[in-house]
């Protein structure tokens, strides 16, 4: 167990067990104060792995909320109403920091209680900031649900039903005798540890609970019975001026990200960070949570953080795009698919880092992205230079944070006879198209794994990867390598909740066709013009590929053939490979 030191605080008619982290008297008095608040079915031991990291910078306290751990356990359900719990929290705040403002980091029902507290009169005088993890404001949630059902469009109904399904367990928790008996029977440390490991991969050694877990499970059900039905049926949303960071977990078993859509209408100073993490973040990803909370607290205390862009991009000023707070890196972003993908991700609120061998072109893309209200930075990058790529990835991490989305788009084309191509042409093709993708995936993939909060890597392959052609043999080989590498990397990174997608466009008109070299062509310029003209008439534009890239990220797709001919070719190669081989004999420029 962590180095906690107990003292008592009198709440609203109950004795609360409060704890300071570390040896009393050793903390520097002028350090900011942080209060950690647990949820169901936890106690202050939820924070055993987070508190030591926060204690490097702050004076850290926690307490067992009423009914949990070492605190008093009132019998009546009404004693667990949120207004009473907010009174308890104010009492603890006065005890740990009577003359200043305290930063709150809260999880699950602790976060629900903290929302009640920050929307109560007097919060501005006692609370410096609130980091909310996996616990909504129930009044906001009730308002959101009623709004969705009042306008029963397919999208609204779908979001509401998704949340109802995720929260179905709360109906069971409302049945006193049955649910109490269930947790009396199955509420052991080992069973709960295995449950957390099963649903979100929580390391078993991280799930260390206090000795009162079984009793906390049963008694804590009163939180649901005292608050859920009343708050959802008669919501009373109130505003707050306290700076709030919502940590949204895409793989939260209980809460869907959509329920946070309207928080900005009541929280005047709101930030949001979203990642492919699960509900019990303090157990499963304590390092990520500690770093996120520290960065936010630092930004509130000092007006900026050591990684200013990370928090700046998470600031919510209106209806939030689904990628607000995320960082996307796109190579080959100066034109074509890369540029349109940057625009699409910026529209959804992502900060974009744009790399291209043509820096001026990347800057032009960045200017357009900034016009969409997001942070955008351009860098010069030759993806074929492995050492330069590694330095670029380090610079991105140092200046912007760890990328959430990486789009390895940079590429070139080489057509014509494989036998006629020069060694220089072949080496350059594979260095850019395949080695560049491998470098980007490896460099940023390592950072994502180390952070432990998931992510997504998109690699641009091509329909040529599964459509053999006598005139595209070398290009097809480079893109087939991208496809198989992406499939394999997807398997490797799945346990880290990092998705990998191979995008396989067919005939898309970009400037690549106008710059394609045709090995062995008698009149290369004429051949290039003819092929480019055909692509132009096809008129499948890069923005349509970008839309498929965004959809692939949303749905974590493995392989995405984009154009109709790509989808057709993908199926032909899988089921009728002999037909692909016959088609491969046709000349590209005929």
Coordinates of C-alpha atoms in Angstrom, one line a residue:
X1 CA 0.0 0.0 0.0
X2 CA 1.0 3.6 -0.5
X3 CA 2.4 5.9 2.2
X4 CA -0.9 7.3 3.5
X5 CA -1.3 9.1 6.9
X6 CA -4.8 9.2 8.3
X7 CA -6.6 12.1 10.0
X8 CA -10.3 12.7 10.6
X9 CA -12.6 15.3 9.1
X10 CA -16.2 15.9 10.2
X11 CA -18.5 16.0 7.2
X12 CA -22.3 16.5 7.2
X13 CA -22.9 14.6 10.4
X14 CA -20.4 11.8 9.7
X15 CA -16.7 11.2 10.4
X16 CA -14.6 11.0 7.2
X17 CA -11.3 9.3 7.1
X18 CA -8.9 11.6 5.3
X19 CA -5.3 10.9 4.3
X20 CA -2.2 12.8 3.4
X21 CA 0.4 11.2 1.1
X22 CA 4.0 11.0 2.5
X23 CA 5.4 11.8 5.9
X24 CA 3.6 14.7 7.6
X25 CA 5.8 17.8 7.7
X26 CA 8.0 16.9 4.8
X27 CA 5.8 18.6 2.1
X28 CA 6.7 22.2 1.1
X29 CA 3.9 24.4 2.4
X30 CA 3.8 26.6 -0.7
X31 CA 3.2 23.6 -3.1
X32 CA -0.3 23.5 -4.7
X33 CA -2.8 21.1 -2.9
X34 CA -4.4 18.2 -4.8
X35 CA -7.4 16.3 -3.4
X36 CA -8.1 12.8 -4.9
X37 CA -11.7 11.5 -4.8
X38 CA -12.5 7.8 -5.5
X39 CA -15.7 6.3 -6.8
X40 CA -17.6 3.0 -6.5
X41 CA -16.5 0.4 -5.2
X42 CA -13.1 1.9 -4.3
X43 CA -11.6 3.7 -1.4
X44 CA -8.6 6.1 -1.2
X45 CA -6.4 3.1 -2.2
X46 CA -7.6 3.6 -5.8
X47 CA -4.9 6.3 -5.9
X48 CA -2.0 4.2 -4.6
X49 CA -0.2 4.4 -8.0
X50 CA -1.2 7.9 -8.9
X51 CA -0.5 9.7 -5.6
X52 CA 3.3 9.1 -5.5
X53 CA 3.7 10.7 -9.0
X54 CA 1.6 13.7 -8.1
X55 CA 3.4 14.1 -4.8
X56 CA 6.6 15.0 -6.7
X57 CA 4.9 18.3 -7.5
X58 CA 2.1 18.9 -5.0
X59 CA 0.7 18.3 -1.5
X60 CA -1.5 15.3 -2.1
X61 CA -4.6 14.3 0.0
X62 CA -7.4 11.8 -0.4
X63 CA -10.4 10.7 1.6
X64 CA -12.8 7.8 1.9
X65 CA -16.2 9.2 0.9
X66 CA -19.1 8.4 3.3
X67 CA -20.0 4.7 3.2
X68 CA -16.6 3.6 2.0
X69 CA -13.3 2.5 3.4
X70 CA -12.6 3.8 7.0
X71 CA -15.3 6.5 6.9
X72 CA -18.7 6.3 8.7
X73 CA -21.5 4.3 6.9
X74 CA -24.9 5.8 7.3
X75 CA -27.7 3.3 6.9
X76 CA -30.4 5.4 5.2
X77 CA -30.2 5.8 1.5
X78 CA -31.1 9.5 1.6
X79 CA -27.8 10.2 3.4
X80 CA -26.0 9.6 0.1
X81 CA -27.7 12.3 -1.9
X82 CA -25.2 14.4 -4.0
X83 CA -25.9 17.7 -2.1
X84 CA -24.9 16.0 1.1
X85 CA -21.8 14.5 -0.5
X86 CA -20.9 17.9 -1.8
X87 CA -21.1 19.3 1.8
X88 CA -18.7 16.5 2.8
X89 CA -16.3 17.5 0.1
X90 CA -16.3 21.1 1.1
X91 CA -15.5 20.1 4.7
X92 CA -12.5 18.1 3.4
X93 CA -11.4 21.0 1.2
X94 CA -11.4 23.4 4.3
X95 CA -9.4 20.8 6.3
X96 CA -6.6 20.3 3.8
X97 CA -6.3 23.8 2.5
X98 CA -8.2 26.3 4.7
X99 CA -6.6 29.4 3.1
X100 CA -6.3 28.5 -0.5
X101 CA -7.8 26.8 -3.5
X102 CA -7.4 23.0 -4.1
X103 CA -7.1 21.1 -7.3
X104 CA -9.5 18.1 -7.4
X105 CA -8.8 14.9 -9.4
X106 CA -11.8 12.6 -9.2
X107 CA -12.9 9.2 -10.7
X108 CA -16.3 7.6 -11.3
X109 CA -18.7 8.5 -8.4
X110 CA -16.0 10.7 -7.0
X111 CA -16.2 12.7 -10.2
X112 CA -20.0 12.8 -10.0
X113 CA -19.7 14.2 -6.5
X114 CA -17.1 16.7 -7.6
X115 CA -19.4 17.9 -10.4
X116 CA -22.0 18.5 -7.8
X117 CA -19.5 20.4 -5.7
X118 CA -18.1 22.6 -8.5
X119 CA -21.6 23.7 -9.5
X120 CA -22.5 24.6 -5.9
X121 CA -22.2 28.2 -4.6
X122 CA -18.8 28.8 -3.1
X123 CA -16.9 26.5 -5.4
X124 CA -14.9 29.3 -7.0
X125 CA -13.4 30.2 -3.6
X126 CA -12.3 26.7 -2.7
X127 CA -11.5 24.9 -5.9
X128 CA -8.7 25.8 -8.3
X129 CA -9.4 23.1 -10.9
X130 CA -11.2 19.8 -11.5
X131 CA -9.9 16.9 -13.5
X132 CA -12.9 14.6 -14.2
X133 CA -12.4 11.0 -15.0
X134 CA -15.2 8.6 -15.9
X135 CA -17.9 10.4 -14.0
X136 CA -20.4 12.8 -15.6
X137 CA -22.5 15.6 -14.1
X138 CA -25.8 13.8 -13.6
X139 CA -27.8 17.0 -14.3
X140 CA -25.9 17.5 -17.6
X141 CA -26.5 13.8 -18.4
X142 CA -30.2 14.1 -17.7
X143 CA -30.4 17.2 -19.9
X144 CA -28.5 15.4 -22.7
X145 CA -30.7 12.3 -22.6
X146 CA -33.9 14.3 -22.6
X147 CA -32.7 16.4 -25.5
X148 CA -31.8 13.3 -27.5
X149 CA -35.3 11.8 -26.9
X150 CA -37.1 15.1 -27.6
X151 CA -35.6 15.0 -31.2
X152 CA -35.7 11.3 -32.1
X153 CA -33.5 11.3 -35.1
X154 CA -31.7 8.0 -35.9
X155 CA -28.5 9.5 -34.6
X156 CA -29.9 10.9 -31.4
X157 CA -31.8 7.7 -30.6
X158 CA -28.7 5.6 -31.4
X159 CA -26.6 7.6 -29.0
X160 CA -29.2 7.4 -26.3
X161 CA -29.7 3.7 -26.7
X162 CA -25.9 3.1 -26.7
X163 CA -25.7 4.8 -23.3
X164 CA -28.7 3.0 -22.0
X165 CA -27.1 -0.3 -22.9
X166 CA -23.8 0.7 -21.3
X167 CA -25.7 1.8 -18.1
X168 CA -28.0 -1.2 -17.9
X169 CA -26.2 -2.5 -14.8
X170 CA -27.5 0.5 -12.8
X171 CA -31.1 -0.9 -13.0
X172 CA -29.8 -4.1 -11.3
X173 CA -28.1 -1.9 -8.7
X174 CA -31.5 -0.3 -7.8
X175 CA -32.8 -3.7 -6.5
X176 CA -31.7 -3.7 -2.8
X177 CA -31.9 -7.4 -1.7
X178 CA -30.8 -9.0 -5.0
X179 CA -27.9 -6.8 -5.9
X180 CA -26.7 -6.7 -2.2
X181 CA -26.7 -10.5 -2.1
X182 CA -24.8 -10.7 -5.4
X183 CA -21.9 -8.5 -4.2
X184 CA -21.9 -10.2 -0.8
X185 CA -21.4 -13.5 -2.6
X186 CA -19.0 -12.5 -5.5
X187 CA -17.4 -9.3 -4.2
X188 CA -14.0 -10.6 -3.5
X189 CA -10.6 -9.0 -4.2
X190 CA -9.7 -11.8 -6.6
X191 CA -13.0 -11.7 -8.5
X192 CA -12.9 -7.9 -8.9
X193 CA -9.2 -8.0 -10.0
X194 CA -10.0 -10.6 -12.6
X195 CA -13.0 -8.6 -13.8
X196 CA -10.9 -5.5 -14.4
X197 CA -8.2 -7.5 -16.1
X198 CA -10.8 -9.1 -18.4
X199 CA -12.7 -5.9 -19.4
X200 CA -9.9 -3.5 -19.9
X201 CA -6.6 -5.3 -19.4
X202 CA -5.8 -3.9 -16.0
X203 CA -2.6 -5.4 -14.7
X204 CA -3.5 -7.6 -11.8
X205 CA -0.6 -6.2 -9.7
X206 CA -2.1 -2.7 -10.1
X207 CA -5.5 -3.7 -8.8
X208 CA -4.7 -3.5 -5.1
X209 CA -7.8 -2.8 -3.0
X210 CA -8.4 -1.9 0.6
X211 CA -9.6 -4.4 3.1
X212 CA -13.2 -3.1 3.0
X213 CA -13.9 -3.8 -0.7
X214 CA -16.8 -6.2 -0.3
X215 CA -18.6 -3.9 2.2
X216 CA -17.9 -0.9 0.0
X217 CA -19.4 -2.7 -3.0
X218 CA -22.7 -3.3 -1.1
X219 CA -23.0 -0.1 0.8
X220 CA -21.9 2.0 -2.2
X221 CA -25.0 0.8 -4.1
X222 CA -26.9 3.5 -2.1
X223 CA -25.2 6.1 -4.3
X224 CA -27.2 4.7 -7.3
X225 CA -30.4 4.4 -5.4
X226 CA -30.2 7.9 -3.9
X227 CA -29.4 9.8 -7.1
X228 CA -29.8 8.2 -10.5
X229 CA -33.6 8.2 -11.0
X230 CA -34.2 11.7 -9.5
X231 CA -31.4 13.4 -11.4
X232 CA -32.2 11.9 -14.7
X233 CA -35.9 12.5 -14.4
X234 CA -35.6 16.1 -13.1
X235 CA -32.2 17.5 -14.1
X236 CA -31.2 20.9 -12.7
X237 CA -28.0 21.8 -14.6
X238 CA -26.1 24.7 -13.0
X239 CA -23.0 26.5 -14.4
X240 CA -19.4 26.4 -13.1
X241 CA -16.5 28.8 -13.6
X242 CA -14.0 26.3 -12.1
X243 CA -11.5 25.1 -14.8
X244 CA -12.5 21.6 -15.8
X245 CA -10.6 18.9 -17.7
X246 CA -12.8 16.0 -18.9
X247 CA -10.7 12.9 -19.5
X248 CA -12.9 10.9 -21.9
X249 CA -12.1 7.2 -22.3
X250 CA -13.3 5.7 -25.6
X251 CA -13.3 2.2 -24.2
X252 CA -15.2 3.1 -21.0
X253 CA -17.5 0.2 -20.2
X254 CA -20.1 2.4 -18.5
X255 CA -20.0 5.8 -20.2
X256 CA -20.2 6.6 -23.9
X257 CA -18.2 9.6 -25.2
X258 CA -21.4 11.2 -26.7
X259 CA -22.7 12.0 -23.2
X260 CA -20.2 14.8 -22.8
X261 CA -21.4 16.7 -25.9
X262 CA -23.1 19.5 -23.9
X263 CA -20.7 20.0 -21.0
X264 CA -19.4 23.2 -22.6
X265 CA -22.8 24.8 -22.3
X266 CA -22.4 24.8 -18.5
X267 CA -18.7 24.7 -17.8
X268 CA -17.2 28.1 -18.8
X269 CA -13.6 26.9 -18.8
X270 CA -13.6 23.4 -20.2
X271 CA -10.8 21.2 -21.6
X272 CA -11.2 17.7 -22.9
X273 CA -8.7 14.9 -23.6
X274 CA -9.9 11.7 -25.2
X275 CA -8.0 8.4 -25.6
X276 CA -8.6 4.8 -26.3
X277 CA -8.5 3.9 -22.6
X278 CA -11.0 2.3 -20.2
X279 CA -13.0 3.2 -17.2
X280 CA -10.6 2.3 -14.4
X281 CA -7.8 4.6 -15.5
X282 CA -6.2 5.0 -12.1
X283 CA -5.6 1.3 -12.0
X284 CA -4.9 0.6 -15.6
X285 CA -3.0 3.6 -16.8
X286 CA -1.8 5.5 -13.6
X287 CA 1.2 7.0 -15.4
X288 CA -1.0 8.5 -18.1
X289 CA -3.5 9.9 -15.7
X290 CA -0.9 11.4 -13.4
X291 CA 0.9 13.1 -16.3
X292 CA -2.4 14.4 -17.7
X293 CA -3.5 15.8 -14.3
X294 CA -0.1 17.3 -13.7
X295 CA -0.1 19.0 -17.1
X296 CA -3.6 20.5 -16.5
X297 CA -2.8 21.6 -12.9
X298 CA 0.4 23.2 -14.1
X299 CA -1.4 25.1 -16.8
X300 CA -4.0 26.4 -14.4
X301 CA -1.3 27.4 -11.8
X302 CA 1.1 29.0 -14.3
X303 CA -1.0 30.0 -17.2
X304 CA 0.8 27.4 -19.4
X305 CA 2.3 23.9 -19.1
X306 CA 5.6 22.3 -20.0
X307 CA 3.8 21.0 -23.1
X308 CA 1.5 24.0 -23.9
X309 CA 0.1 22.6 -27.1
X310 CA -1.2 19.5 -25.4
X311 CA -3.6 21.4 -23.2
X312 CA -4.1 24.3 -25.6
X313 CA -5.5 22.0 -28.2
X314 CA -7.9 20.4 -25.6
X315 CA -9.6 23.7 -24.9
X316 CA -13.4 23.6 -25.7
X317 CA -15.0 26.9 -26.7
X318 CA -18.1 25.5 -28.4
X319 CA -19.6 22.3 -29.7
X320 CA -16.6 20.1 -29.6
X321 CA -15.4 18.1 -32.6
X322 CA -14.8 14.4 -31.8
X323 CA -11.0 14.8 -32.2
X324 CA -10.6 17.9 -30.0
X325 CA -7.6 17.3 -27.7
X326 CA -6.0 14.9 -30.1
X327 CA -2.8 15.3 -32.1
X328 CA -2.5 14.1 -35.7
X329 CA 0.7 13.8 -37.7
X330 CA 0.4 13.6 -41.5
X331 CA 3.3 13.1 -44.0
X332 CA 3.0 14.2 -47.6
X333 CA 0.7 16.9 -46.3
X334 CA 1.6 19.5 -48.8
X335 CA -0.9 18.3 -51.5
X336 CA -3.3 15.6 -52.5
X337 CA -4.6 13.0 -50.1
X338 CA -2.3 14.3 -47.3
X339 CA -3.6 17.8 -47.6
X340 CA -7.2 16.8 -47.7
X341 CA -6.7 14.4 -44.7
X342 CA -5.2 17.3 -42.7
X343 CA -8.3 19.4 -43.5
X344 CA -10.7 16.6 -42.5
X345 CA -8.9 16.0 -39.2
X346 CA -8.7 19.7 -38.5
X347 CA -12.5 20.1 -39.1
X348 CA -13.0 17.6 -36.3
X349 CA -10.8 19.6 -33.9
X350 CA -7.5 17.8 -34.0
X351 CA -4.2 19.7 -33.8
X352 CA -2.2 18.8 -36.9
X353 CA 1.5 18.4 -37.5
X354 CA 2.1 18.5 -41.2
X355 CA 5.3 17.2 -42.8
X356 CA 6.3 17.4 -46.5
X357 CA 9.6 17.5 -48.4
X358 CA 8.1 20.8 -49.8
X359 CA 8.0 23.0 -46.7
X360 CA 6.2 25.8 -48.5
X361 CA 3.4 23.5 -49.6
X362 CA 3.1 22.1 -46.0
X363 CA 2.9 25.7 -44.7
X364 CA 0.0 26.4 -47.1
X365 CA -1.9 23.4 -45.7
X366 CA -1.1 24.6 -42.2
X367 CA -2.6 28.1 -42.9
X368 CA -5.8 26.6 -44.1
X369 CA -6.0 24.3 -41.1
X370 CA -5.5 27.3 -38.7
X371 CA -8.5 28.9 -40.4
X372 CA -10.5 26.0 -39.0
X373 CA -9.6 27.0 -35.5
X374 CA -6.9 24.4 -34.7
X375 CA -3.2 24.4 -34.0
X376 CA -1.2 23.5 -37.1
X377 CA 2.6 23.3 -37.6
X378 CA 4.6 22.5 -40.8
X379 CA 7.9 20.7 -40.9
X380 CA 10.2 19.8 -43.7
X381 CA 10.7 16.0 -43.9
X382 CA 12.3 13.6 -46.3
X383 CA 10.6 10.3 -45.2
X384 CA 13.3 8.3 -47.0
X385 CA 15.9 9.5 -44.6
X386 CA 15.6 7.2 -41.6
X387 CA 17.7 9.3 -39.2
X388 CA 15.8 12.5 -40.2
X389 CA 12.5 10.7 -39.5
X390 CA 13.6 9.6 -36.1
X391 CA 14.7 13.2 -35.2
X392 CA 11.3 14.5 -36.6
X393 CA 9.4 12.1 -34.3
X394 CA 11.4 13.2 -31.3
X395 CA 10.8 16.9 -32.2
X396 CA 7.0 16.2 -32.4
X397 CA 7.0 14.6 -29.0
X398 CA 9.0 17.3 -27.4
X399 CA 7.1 20.2 -29.0
X400 CA 3.6 18.8 -29.2
X401 CA 3.3 15.7 -27.2
X402 CA 2.7 12.1 -28.3
X403 CA 0.7 11.7 -31.4
X404 CA -2.8 10.1 -31.2
X405 CA -3.1 9.7 -35.0
X406 CA -0.3 9.2 -37.6
X407 CA -1.0 9.2 -41.3
X408 CA 1.9 7.9 -43.3
X409 CA 0.9 9.3 -46.6
X410 CA 4.0 10.4 -48.4
X411 CA 4.7 8.4 -51.5
X412 CA 5.8 8.5 -55.2
X413 CA 4.9 6.4 -58.2
X414 CA 7.1 4.6 -60.7
X415 CA 5.5 2.9 -63.8
X416 CA 6.8 1.0 -66.8
X417 CA 9.0 -2.0 -67.1
X418 CA 10.6 -3.4 -64.0
X419 CA 13.5 -4.5 -66.1
X420 CA 14.1 -1.1 -67.5
X421 CA 14.0 0.9 -64.3
X422 CA 17.3 2.1 -62.9
X423 CA 18.7 1.0 -59.6
X424 CA 18.3 4.6 -58.4
X425 CA 14.7 4.7 -59.3
X426 CA 14.0 1.4 -57.5
X427 CA 15.9 2.4 -54.4
X428 CA 14.1 5.8 -54.2
X429 CA 10.7 4.2 -54.7
X430 CA 11.2 1.7 -51.8
X431 CA 12.9 4.2 -49.6
X432 CA 9.9 6.5 -49.7
X433 CA 6.9 4.2 -50.2
X434 CA 7.9 1.3 -47.9
X435 CA 10.8 2.3 -45.7
X436 CA 9.2 5.7 -45.0
X437 CA 6.0 4.1 -43.8
X438 CA 7.9 1.6 -41.7
X439 CA 10.0 4.4 -40.1
X440 CA 6.9 6.5 -39.3
X441 CA 5.0 3.5 -37.9
X442 CA 7.9 2.4 -35.7
X443 CA 8.9 5.8 -34.4
X444 CA 5.5 7.0 -33.5
X445 CA 4.3 3.5 -32.6
X446 CA 7.0 3.3 -29.9
X447 CA 5.8 6.6 -28.4
X448 CA 2.2 5.4 -28.4
X449 CA 3.1 2.2 -26.6
X450 CA 5.2 4.0 -24.0
X451 CA 2.4 6.4 -23.2
X452 CA -0.1 3.6 -22.8
X453 CA -3.2 5.5 -24.0
X454 CA -3.7 3.9 -27.4
X455 CA -3.7 5.6 -30.8
X456 CA -4.2 5.0 -34.5
X457 CA -1.7 4.6 -37.4
X458 CA -2.9 4.9 -41.0
X459 CA -0.6 3.8 -43.8
X460 CA -1.3 4.6 -47.4
X461 CA -1.0 1.5 -49.6
X462 CA -2.8 1.2 -52.9
X463 CA -5.2 -1.0 -54.9
X464 CA -1.9 -1.8 -56.8
X465 CA -1.0 -3.8 -53.6
X466 CA -3.5 -6.5 -54.7
X467 CA -3.9 -5.7 -58.4
X468 CA -0.9 -7.1 -60.3
X469 CA 0.1 -5.1 -63.5
X470 CA 2.9 -5.5 -66.0
X471 CA 3.4 -1.7 -65.9
X472 CA 3.3 -1.3 -62.1
X473 CA 5.3 -4.2 -60.8
X474 CA 7.7 -2.2 -58.7
X475 CA 5.1 0.2 -57.4
X476 CA 2.8 -2.7 -56.6
X477 CA 5.6 -4.4 -54.7
X478 CA 6.2 -1.3 -52.6
X479 CA 2.5 -0.9 -51.8
X480 CA 2.0 -4.7 -51.1
X481 CA 4.8 -4.3 -48.6
X482 CA 2.9 -1.5 -46.9
X483 CA -0.3 -3.6 -46.9
X484 CA 1.3 -6.7 -45.3
X485 CA 3.3 -4.6 -42.9
X486 CA 0.2 -2.8 -41.7
X487 CA -1.7 -6.0 -41.2
X488 CA 1.1 -7.5 -39.2
X489 CA 1.7 -4.3 -37.2
X490 CA -2.0 -4.2 -36.4
X491 CA -1.7 -7.6 -34.8
X492 CA 1.4 -6.6 -32.8
X493 CA -0.2 -3.4 -31.4
X494 CA -3.7 -4.6 -30.7
X495 CA -2.9 -5.4 -27.1
X496 CA -1.9 -1.7 -26.7
X497 CA -5.2 -0.5 -28.1
X498 CA -3.4 1.0 -31.1
X499 CA -5.3 0.5 -34.4
X500 CA -3.5 0.2 -37.7
X501 CA -5.2 0.8 -41.0
X502 CA -4.0 0.2 -44.6
X503 CA -5.8 2.6 -47.0
X504 CA -5.9 1.3 -50.6
X505 CA -7.1 3.9 -53.1
X506 CA -7.6 3.0 -56.8
X507 CA -7.5 5.7 -59.5
X508 CA -7.4 9.0 -57.6
X509 CA -6.3 12.2 -59.4
X510 CA -3.4 13.8 -57.4
X511 CA -0.2 15.4 -58.5
X512 CA 1.6 12.0 -58.1
X513 CA 0.3 11.0 -61.5
X514 CA 1.7 14.2 -63.1
X515 CA 5.1 13.4 -61.6
X516 CA 5.2 9.7 -62.3
X517 CA 8.3 8.3 -64.0
X518 CA 7.7 5.7 -66.7
X519 CA 10.7 3.4 -67.0
X520 CA 11.5 2.2 -70.5
X521 CA 8.9 4.5 -72.2
X522 CA 9.8 5.7 -75.7
X523 CA 8.2 9.0 -75.0
X524 CA 7.9 9.4 -71.3
X525 CA 6.3 12.9 -71.4
X526 CA 3.5 11.7 -73.8
X527 CA 2.8 8.6 -71.7
X528 CA 2.7 10.6 -68.5
X529 CA 0.3 13.1 -70.1
X530 CA -2.0 10.3 -71.3
X531 CA -2.2 8.6 -67.9
X532 CA -2.7 11.9 -66.1
X533 CA -5.5 12.8 -68.5
X534 CA -7.2 9.5 -67.8
X535 CA -6.9 10.0 -64.0
X536 CA -8.3 13.5 -64.4
X537 CA -11.4 12.2 -66.4
X538 CA -11.9 9.6 -63.7
X539 CA -12.3 12.6 -61.3
X540 CA -12.1 10.7 -58.0
X541 CA -10.8 13.5 -55.8
X542 CA -8.5 13.3 -52.7
X543 CA -11.1 14.6 -50.3
X544 CA -13.1 11.5 -50.9
X545 CA -10.1 9.4 -49.8
X546 CA -9.7 11.6 -46.8
X547 CA -13.3 10.9 -45.8
X548 CA -12.6 7.2 -45.9
X549 CA -9.5 7.7 -43.8
X550 CA -11.5 9.5 -41.1
X551 CA -14.2 6.7 -41.2
X552 CA -11.4 4.1 -40.9
X553 CA -10.0 5.8 -37.8
X554 CA -13.5 6.0 -36.2
X555 CA -14.3 2.3 -36.8
X556 CA -10.7 1.0 -36.5
X557 CA -10.8 -0.8 -39.9
X558 CA -7.9 -3.0 -40.9
X559 CA -7.9 -2.7 -44.8
X560 CA -9.9 -0.1 -46.7
X561 CA -10.2 -0.3 -50.5
X562 CA -11.4 3.2 -51.4
X563 CA -12.6 3.5 -54.9
X564 CA -15.1 1.1 -56.6
X565 CA -12.3 -0.4 -58.8
X566 CA -10.2 -0.9 -55.6
X567 CA -13.1 -2.8 -53.9
X568 CA -13.6 -4.9 -57.0
X569 CA -9.9 -5.6 -57.4
X570 CA -9.6 -6.6 -53.7
X571 CA -12.3 -9.2 -54.0
X572 CA -11.1 -10.5 -57.4
X573 CA -7.6 -11.0 -56.1
X574 CA -8.9 -12.9 -53.0
X575 CA -11.5 -15.1 -54.7
X576 CA -10.4 -15.3 -58.4
X577 CA -6.6 -14.7 -58.5
X578 CA -6.3 -16.2 -62.0
X579 CA -8.5 -13.3 -63.3
X580 CA -6.2 -10.8 -61.7
X581 CA -3.2 -12.4 -63.5
X582 CA -5.0 -12.2 -66.8
X583 CA -5.8 -8.6 -66.3
X584 CA -2.2 -7.8 -65.3
X585 CA -1.1 -8.4 -68.9
X586 CA -2.9 -5.3 -70.1
X587 CA -0.7 -2.2 -70.7
X588 CA -1.3 0.8 -68.5
X589 CA -1.1 3.4 -71.3
X590 CA -3.2 1.6 -73.9

